[in-house]
Amino acid sequence: MRSALNLVRQLSQLPMLLASVVLFLLMAMTFTDVIMRSAFNAPLEAATELTRMFMAIVVFLVMPIISGSQEHIVVDLADPLFTNKWAIRIRDTLVNLACGAMLIWPARQVVVLAERARDYGDVTEYLAIPQFYIGWFIAILTFVSAFVLLARGLITLFAPQLLEEQND
């Protein structure tokens, strides 16, 4: 089981690398758009739609990794109430399971919206990219994030030692 988790940790570097490349492309595109707009009065026409797509790609690519490694933003107002090791474990289990279960509904709704966009033939304004592609991308990675949170909740409950980082 530990080797499977190590493999997952190694594979999680690929979406992070891809998100980094997309973020760099977003930065380069924005820089180019500003220069073209200011110096030549010729903005990149598709910059707005590419910015939307790039932002969705960056956010949803890293969402499963951030959820799995518990690196998302948290409000720890109730942490002083949980001083016992078992109480912390039960709290973390319930939070992960609840968040994973709650992500299933928005993922299903995005599938509905993506299929509606496909049925209507919706495409982006300048590049004519079918909009259901990004919808399905968002839905799939939201489902993956839900699965990651559910799995993390179960591992936290039944085998928390597997979540400890190995220093080898």
C-alpha positions as semicolon CSV with decimal commas, in nm:
position;residue;x (nm);y (nm);z (nm)
1;M;0,000;0,000;0,000
2;R;0,283;0,239;0,086
3;S;0,444;0,180;-0,255
4;A;0,113;0,264;-0,426
5;L;0,096;0,591;-0,234
6;N;0,457;0,668;-0,327
7;L;0,370;0,606;-0,693
8;V;0,072;0,841;-0,663
9;R;0,297;1,105;-0,504
10;Q;0,543;1,071;-0,793
11;L;0,267;1,085;-1,055
12;S;0,120;1,397;-0,892
13;Q;0,426;1,586;-1,011
14;L;0,305;1,564;-1,372
15;P;-0,011;1,776;-1,327
16;M;0,190;2,026;-1,121
17;L;0,444;2,052;-1,403
18;L;0,169;2,094;-1,661
19;A;-0,003;2,360;-1,447
20;S;0,330;2,542;-1,419
21;V;0,373;2,541;-1,797
22;V;0,018;2,669;-1,848
23;L;0,075;2,941;-1,588
24;F;0,393;3,045;-1,769
25;L;0,201;3,055;-2,100
26;L;-0,064;3,270;-1,933
27;M;0,203;3,509;-1,809
28;A;0,372;3,527;-2,150
29;M;0,039;3,580;-2,326
30;T;-0,060;3,857;-2,085
31;F;0,278;4,027;-2,128
32;T;0,250;4,004;-2,507
33;D;-0,108;4,135;-2,499
34;V;-0,007;4,436;-2,289
35;I;0,286;4,518;-2,518
36;M;0,076;4,473;-2,834
37;R;-0,208;4,679;-2,688
38;S;0,013;4,962;-2,558
39;A;0,279;4,987;-2,826
40;F;0,093;4,890;-3,141
41;N;-0,274;4,937;-3,047
42;A;-0,328;4,578;-3,159
43;P;-0,438;4,359;-2,867
44;L;-0,451;3,983;-2,890
45;E;-0,815;3,920;-2,977
46;A;-0,832;3,579;-2,814
47;A;-0,654;3,678;-2,492
48;T;-0,972;3,690;-2,284
49;E;-1,093;3,345;-2,378
50;L;-0,744;3,195;-2,347
51;T;-0,708;3,354;-2,003
52;R;-1,033;3,193;-1,891
53;M;-0,928;2,853;-2,021
54;F;-0,574;2,876;-1,882
55;M;-0,705;2,977;-1,538
56;A;-0,947;2,684;-1,535
57;I;-0,667;2,448;-1,637
58;V;-0,433;2,574;-1,365
59;V;-0,694;2,568;-1,089
60;F;-0,847;2,232;-1,167
61;L;-0,518;2,055;-1,247
62;V;-0,381;2,127;-0,901
63;M;-0,707;2,082;-0,708
64;P;-0,668;1,703;-0,658
65;I;-0,303;1,743;-0,554
66;I;-0,377;2,020;-0,307
67;S;-0,670;1,825;-0,166
68;G;-0,468;1,507;-0,134
69;S;-0,175;1,674;0,038
70;Q;-0,400;1,887;0,262
71;E;-0,231;2,209;0,148
72;H;-0,547;2,407;0,087
73;I;-0,643;2,712;0,290
74;V;-0,802;2,622;0,621
75;V;-0,960;2,818;0,902
76;D;-0,839;2,668;1,226
77;L;-1,074;2,839;1,472
78;A;-1,183;2,507;1,624
79;D;-0,834;2,352;1,648
80;P;-0,796;2,430;2,020
81;L;-1,101;2,211;2,080
82;F;-0,924;1,909;1,932
83;T;-0,625;1,824;2,148
84;N;-0,665;1,446;2,164
85;K;-0,497;1,245;1,885
86;W;-0,816;1,044;1,823
87;A;-1,033;1,356;1,813
88;I;-0,803;1,511;1,553
89;R;-0,812;1,189;1,349
90;I;-1,193;1,170;1,361
91;R;-1,226;1,541;1,275
92;D;-0,990;1,506;0,978
93;T;-1,172;1,194;0,861
94;L;-1,513;1,360;0,879
95;V;-1,395;1,678;0,708
96;N;-1,229;1,487;0,422
97;L;-1,526;1,254;0,373
98;A;-1,777;1,542;0,387
99;C;-1,579;1,757;0,144
100;G;-1,529;1,464;-0,094
101;A;-1,900;1,381;-0,086
102;M;-1,996;1,746;-0,137
103;L;-1,774;1,777;-0,447
104;I;-1,973;1,509;-0,627
105;W;-2,276;1,737;-0,676
106;P;-2,090;2,027;-0,845
107;A;-1,901;1,778;-1,062
108;R;-2,229;1,627;-1,179
109;Q;-2,369;1,974;-1,248
110;V;-2,065;2,064;-1,457
111;V;-2,122;1,745;-1,659
112;V;-2,479;1,862;-1,726
113;L;-2,353;2,207;-1,835
114;A;-2,077;2,057;-2,051
115;E;-2,323;1,828;-2,227
116;R;-2,562;2,120;-2,277
117;A;-2,279;2,321;-2,435
118;R;-2,196;2,024;-2,659
119;D;-2,560;1,982;-2,764
120;Y;-2,593;2,352;-2,844
121;G;-2,261;2,355;-3,029
122;D;-2,122;2,636;-2,812
123;V;-1,774;2,747;-2,914
124;T;-1,545;3,025;-2,799
125;E;-1,580;3,358;-2,976
126;Y;-1,243;3,399;-3,148
127;L;-1,081;3,057;-3,162
128;A;-1,402;2,853;-3,204
129;I;-1,291;2,597;-2,946
130;P;-1,585;2,382;-2,833
131;Q;-1,672;2,489;-2,479
132;F;-1,767;2,144;-2,361
133;Y;-1,399;2,043;-2,363
134;I;-1,318;2,271;-2,073
135;G;-1,643;2,172;-1,903
136;W;-1,556;1,804;-1,915
137;F;-1,202;1,884;-1,801
138;I;-1,341;2,066;-1,496
139;A;-1,592;1,789;-1,423
140;I;-1,337;1,508;-1,446
141;L;-1,086;1,680;-1,221
142;T;-1,359;1,770;-0,972
143;F;-1,457;1,402;-0,961
144;V;-1,090;1,313;-0,913
145;S;-1,068;1,564;-0,627
146;A;-1,378;1,412;-0,468
147;F;-1,226;1,064;-0,494
148;V;-0,895;1,189;-0,348
149;L;-1,072;1,346;-0,051
150;L;-1,283;1,035;0,010
151;A;-0,974;0,813;-0,012
152;R;-0,779;1,044;0,218
153;G;-1,065;1,037;0,468
154;L;-1,071;0,657;0,472
155;I;-0,693;0,633;0,496
156;T;-0,693;0,886;0,780
157;L;-0,946;0,672;0,965
158;F;-0,804;0,325;0,902
159;A;-0,432;0,368;0,825
160;P;-0,305;0,719;0,912
161;Q;0,056;0,600;0,914
162;L;0,039;0,572;0,534
163;L;-0,006;0,948;0,506
164;E;0,315;1,027;0,690
165;E;0,592;1,146;0,460
166;Q;0,882;0,905;0,424
167;N;1,229;1,051;0,462
168;D;1,437;0,806;0,264
